[in-house]
C-alpha positions as protocol buffer text, in pm:
chain_id: "A"
residue {
  index: 1
  type: UNK
  ca { x: 1227 y: -64 z: -653 }
}
residue {
  index: 2
  type: UNK
  ca { x: 939 y: 146 z: -912 }
}
residue {
  index: 3
  type: UNK
  ca { x: 730 y: 391 z: -829 }
}
residue {
  index: 4
  type: UNK
  ca { x: 443 y: 548 z: -1118 }
}
residue {
  index: 5
  type: UNK
  ca { x: 275 y: 812 z: -1091 }
}
residue {
  index: 6
  type: UNK
  ca { x: -76 y: 899 z: -1162 }
}
residue {
  index: 7
  type: UNK
  ca { x: -339 y: 1189 z: -1016 }
}
residue {
  index: 8
  type: UNK
  ca { x: -306 y: 1195 z: -651 }
}
residue {
  index: 9
  type: UNK
  ca { x: -218 y: 856 z: -663 }
}
residue {
  index: 10
  type: UNK
  ca { x: 155 y: 673 z: -682 }
}
residue {
  index: 11
  type: UNK
  ca { x: 208 y: 281 z: -694 }
}
residue {
  index: 12
  type: UNK
  ca { x: 553 y: 212 z: -601 }
}
residue {
  index: 13
  type: UNK
  ca { x: 634 y: -179 z: -711 }
}
residue {
  index: 14
  type: UNK
  ca { x: 890 y: -433 z: -533 }
}
residue {
  index: 15
  type: UNK
  ca { x: 1187 y: -528 z: -759 }
}
residue {
  index: 16
  type: UNK
  ca { x: 1382 y: -645 z: -471 }
}
residue {
  index: 17
  type: UNK
  ca { x: 1389 y: -1059 z: -352 }
}
residue {
  index: 18
  type: UNK
  ca { x: 1330 y: -908 z: -41 }
}
residue {
  index: 19
  type: UNK
  ca { x: 1027 y: -786 z: 161 }
}
residue {
  index: 20
  type: UNK
  ca { x: 1187 y: -615 z: 420 }
}
residue {
  index: 21
  type: UNK
  ca { x: 1450 y: -450 z: 203 }
}
residue {
  index: 22
  type: UNK
  ca { x: 1163 y: -341 z: -29 }
}
residue {
  index: 23
  type: UNK
  ca { x: 995 y: -132 z: 265 }
}
residue {
  index: 24
  type: UNK
  ca { x: 1319 y: 5 z: 405 }
}
residue {
  index: 25
  type: UNK
  ca { x: 1364 y: 149 z: 81 }
}
residue {
  index: 26
  type: UNK
  ca { x: 993 y: 297 z: 128 }
}
residue {
  index: 27
  type: UNK
  ca { x: 941 y: 411 z: 434 }
}
residue {
  index: 28
  type: UNK
  ca { x: 1367 y: 558 z: 404 }
}
residue {
  index: 29
  type: UNK
  ca { x: 1145 y: 780 z: 74 }
}
residue {
  index: 30
  type: UNK
  ca { x: 817 y: 797 z: 262 }
}
residue {
  index: 31
  type: UNK
  ca { x: 876 y: 1181 z: 286 }
}
residue {
  index: 32
  type: UNK
  ca { x: 850 y: 1181 z: -58 }
}
residue {
  index: 33
  type: UNK
  ca { x: 520 y: 1035 z: -118 }
}
residue {
  index: 34
  type: UNK
  ca { x: 335 y: 1144 z: 178 }
}
residue {
  index: 35
  type: UNK
  ca { x: 66 y: 1379 z: -11 }
}
residue {
  index: 36
  type: UNK
  ca { x: -33 y: 1135 z: -170 }
}
residue {
  index: 37
  type: UNK
  ca { x: -231 y: 810 z: -178 }
}
residue {
  index: 38
  type: UNK
  ca { x: -13 y: 486 z: -230 }
}
residue {
  index: 39
  type: UNK
  ca { x: -93 y: 140 z: -327 }
}
residue {
  index: 40
  type: UNK
  ca { x: 238 y: -118 z: -307 }
}
residue {
  index: 41
  type: UNK
  ca { x: 210 y: -353 z: -560 }
}
residue {
  index: 42
  type: UNK
  ca { x: 410 y: -652 z: -426 }
}
residue {
  index: 43
  type: UNK
  ca { x: 250 y: -884 z: -693 }
}
residue {
  index: 44
  type: UNK
  ca { x: 652 y: -942 z: -850 }
}
residue {
  index: 45
  type: UNK
  ca { x: 741 y: -1119 z: -511 }
}
residue {
  index: 46
  type: UNK
  ca { x: 517 y: -1462 z: -509 }
}
residue {
  index: 47
  type: UNK
  ca { x: 660 y: -1620 z: -258 }
}
residue {
  index: 48
  type: UNK
  ca { x: 555 y: -1325 z: 0 }
}
residue {
  index: 49
  type: UNK
  ca { x: 342 y: -1403 z: 305 }
}
residue {
  index: 50
  type: UNK
  ca { x: 69 y: -1302 z: 497 }
}
residue {
  index: 51
  type: UNK
  ca { x: 319 y: -1224 z: 731 }
}
residue {
  index: 52
  type: UNK
  ca { x: 530 y: -1035 z: 532 }
}
residue {
  index: 53
  type: UNK
  ca { x: 240 y: -749 z: 438 }
}
residue {
  index: 54
  type: UNK
  ca { x: 182 y: -777 z: 853 }
}
residue {
  index: 55
  type: UNK
  ca { x: 534 y: -525 z: 783 }
}
residue {
  index: 56
  type: UNK
  ca { x: 405 y: -271 z: 662 }
}
residue {
  index: 57
  type: UNK
  ca { x: 129 y: -273 z: 926 }
}
residue {
  index: 58
  type: UNK
  ca { x: 290 y: 70 z: 1112 }
}
residue {
  index: 59
  type: UNK
  ca { x: 369 y: 269 z: 788 }
}
residue {
  index: 60
  type: UNK
  ca { x: -2 y: 185 z: 687 }
}
residue {
  index: 61
  type: UNK
  ca { x: -113 y: 326 z: 1018 }
}
residue {
  index: 62
  type: UNK
  ca { x: 62 y: 612 z: 976 }
}
residue {
  index: 63
  type: UNK
  ca { x: -35 y: 681 z: 666 }
}
residue {
  index: 64
  type: UNK
  ca { x: -432 y: 632 z: 702 }
}
residue {
  index: 65
  type: UNK
  ca { x: -389 y: 962 z: 1012 }
}
residue {
  index: 66
  type: UNK
  ca { x: -271 y: 1188 z: 743 }
}
residue {
  index: 67
  type: UNK
  ca { x: -665 y: 1088 z: 527 }
}
residue {
  index: 68
  type: UNK
  ca { x: -504 y: 982 z: 272 }
}
residue {
  index: 69
  type: UNK
  ca { x: -554 y: 544 z: 142 }
}
residue {
  index: 70
  type: UNK
  ca { x: -204 y: 363 z: 162 }
}
residue {
  index: 71
  type: UNK
  ca { x: -332 y: -45 z: -64 }
}
residue {
  index: 72
  type: UNK
  ca { x: -134 y: -321 z: -77 }
}
residue {
  index: 73
  type: UNK
  ca { x: -182 y: -548 z: -446 }
}
residue {
  index: 74
  type: UNK
  ca { x: 4 y: -912 z: -303 }
}
residue {
  index: 75
  type: UNK
  ca { x: -97 y: -1222 z: -429 }
}
residue {
  index: 76
  type: UNK
  ca { x: -87 y: -1554 z: -367 }
}
residue {
  index: 77
  type: UNK
  ca { x: -133 y: -1501 z: 1 }
}
residue {
  index: 78
  type: UNK
  ca { x: -470 y: -1521 z: 256 }
}
residue {
  index: 79
  type: UNK
  ca { x: -672 y: -1214 z: 274 }
}
residue {
  index: 80
  type: UNK
  ca { x: -883 y: -1359 z: 578 }
}
residue {
  index: 81
  type: UNK
  ca { x: -547 y: -1313 z: 788 }
}
residue {
  index: 82
  type: UNK
  ca { x: -443 y: -967 z: 725 }
}
residue {
  index: 83
  type: UNK
  ca { x: -525 y: -797 z: 1014 }
}
residue {
  index: 84
  type: UNK
  ca { x: -803 y: -500 z: 920 }
}
residue {
  index: 85
  type: UNK
  ca { x: -644 y: -236 z: 928 }
}
residue {
  index: 86
  type: UNK
  ca { x: -406 y: -261 z: 653 }
}
residue {
  index: 87
  type: UNK
  ca { x: -617 y: -268 z: 298 }
}
residue {
  index: 88
  type: UNK
  ca { x: -469 y: -570 z: 68 }
}
residue {
  index: 89
  type: UNK
  ca { x: -584 y: -658 z: -264 }
}
residue {
  index: 90
  type: UNK
  ca { x: -500 y: -954 z: -476 }
}
residue {
  index: 91
  type: UNK
  ca { x: -494 y: -700 z: -870 }
}
residue {
  index: 92
  type: UNK
  ca { x: -402 y: -319 z: -881 }
}
residue {
  index: 93
  type: UNK
  ca { x: -746 y: -227 z: -1004 }
}
residue {
  index: 94
  type: UNK
  ca { x: -910 y: -342 z: -678 }
}
residue {
  index: 95
  type: UNK
  ca { x: -633 y: -69 z: -532 }
}
residue {
  index: 96
  type: UNK
  ca { x: -724 y: 179 z: -765 }
}
residue {
  index: 97
  type: UNK
  ca { x: -1064 y: 92 z: -669 }
}
residue {
  index: 98
  type: UNK
  ca { x: -1026 y: 97 z: -240 }
}
residue {
  index: 99
  type: UNK
  ca { x: -801 y: 475 z: -303 }
}
residue {
  index: 100
  type: UNK
  ca { x: -1182 y: 600 z: -467 }
}
residue {
  index: 101
  type: UNK
  ca { x: -1407 y: 436 z: -214 }
}
residue {
  index: 102
  type: UNK
  ca { x: -1239 y: 603 z: 56 }
}
residue {
  index: 103
  type: UNK
  ca { x: -1185 y: 916 z: -167 }
}
residue {
  index: 104
  type: UNK
  ca { x: -1575 y: 938 z: -144 }
}
residue {
  index: 105
  type: UNK
  ca { x: -1576 y: 920 z: 210 }
}
residue {
  index: 106
  type: UNK
  ca { x: -1299 y: 1170 z: 299 }
}
residue {
  index: 107
  type: UNK
  ca { x: -1536 y: 1414 z: 34 }
}
residue {
  index: 108
  type: UNK
  ca { x: -1854 y: 1283 z: 301 }
}
residue {
  index: 109
  type: UNK
  ca { x: -1670 y: 1361 z: 627 }
}
residue {
  index: 110
  type: UNK
  ca { x: -1733 y: 1009 z: 724 }
}
């Protein structure tokens, strides 16, 4: 797990072979990141499937209740199958764009 801090956003990169192992590490360290926007970068693992992304649903829901953004970056999946309550995108640039849009919406009171 590699962590990069940029402003009020933290990018957590998966460097393990197992998505469930990565999820366990993120959950264990969650208190460290809970006050920031979170981007989980799963692009290192080329075998990620929609079912793996769905594993992060509860954590995403919990984080969004704190009025912070939670975005997953994954490549090679069918984004139409990802649940609506989970933001999943194919690139880091798109993840940063979603966070920017959500911050504007929060500033406007949406």
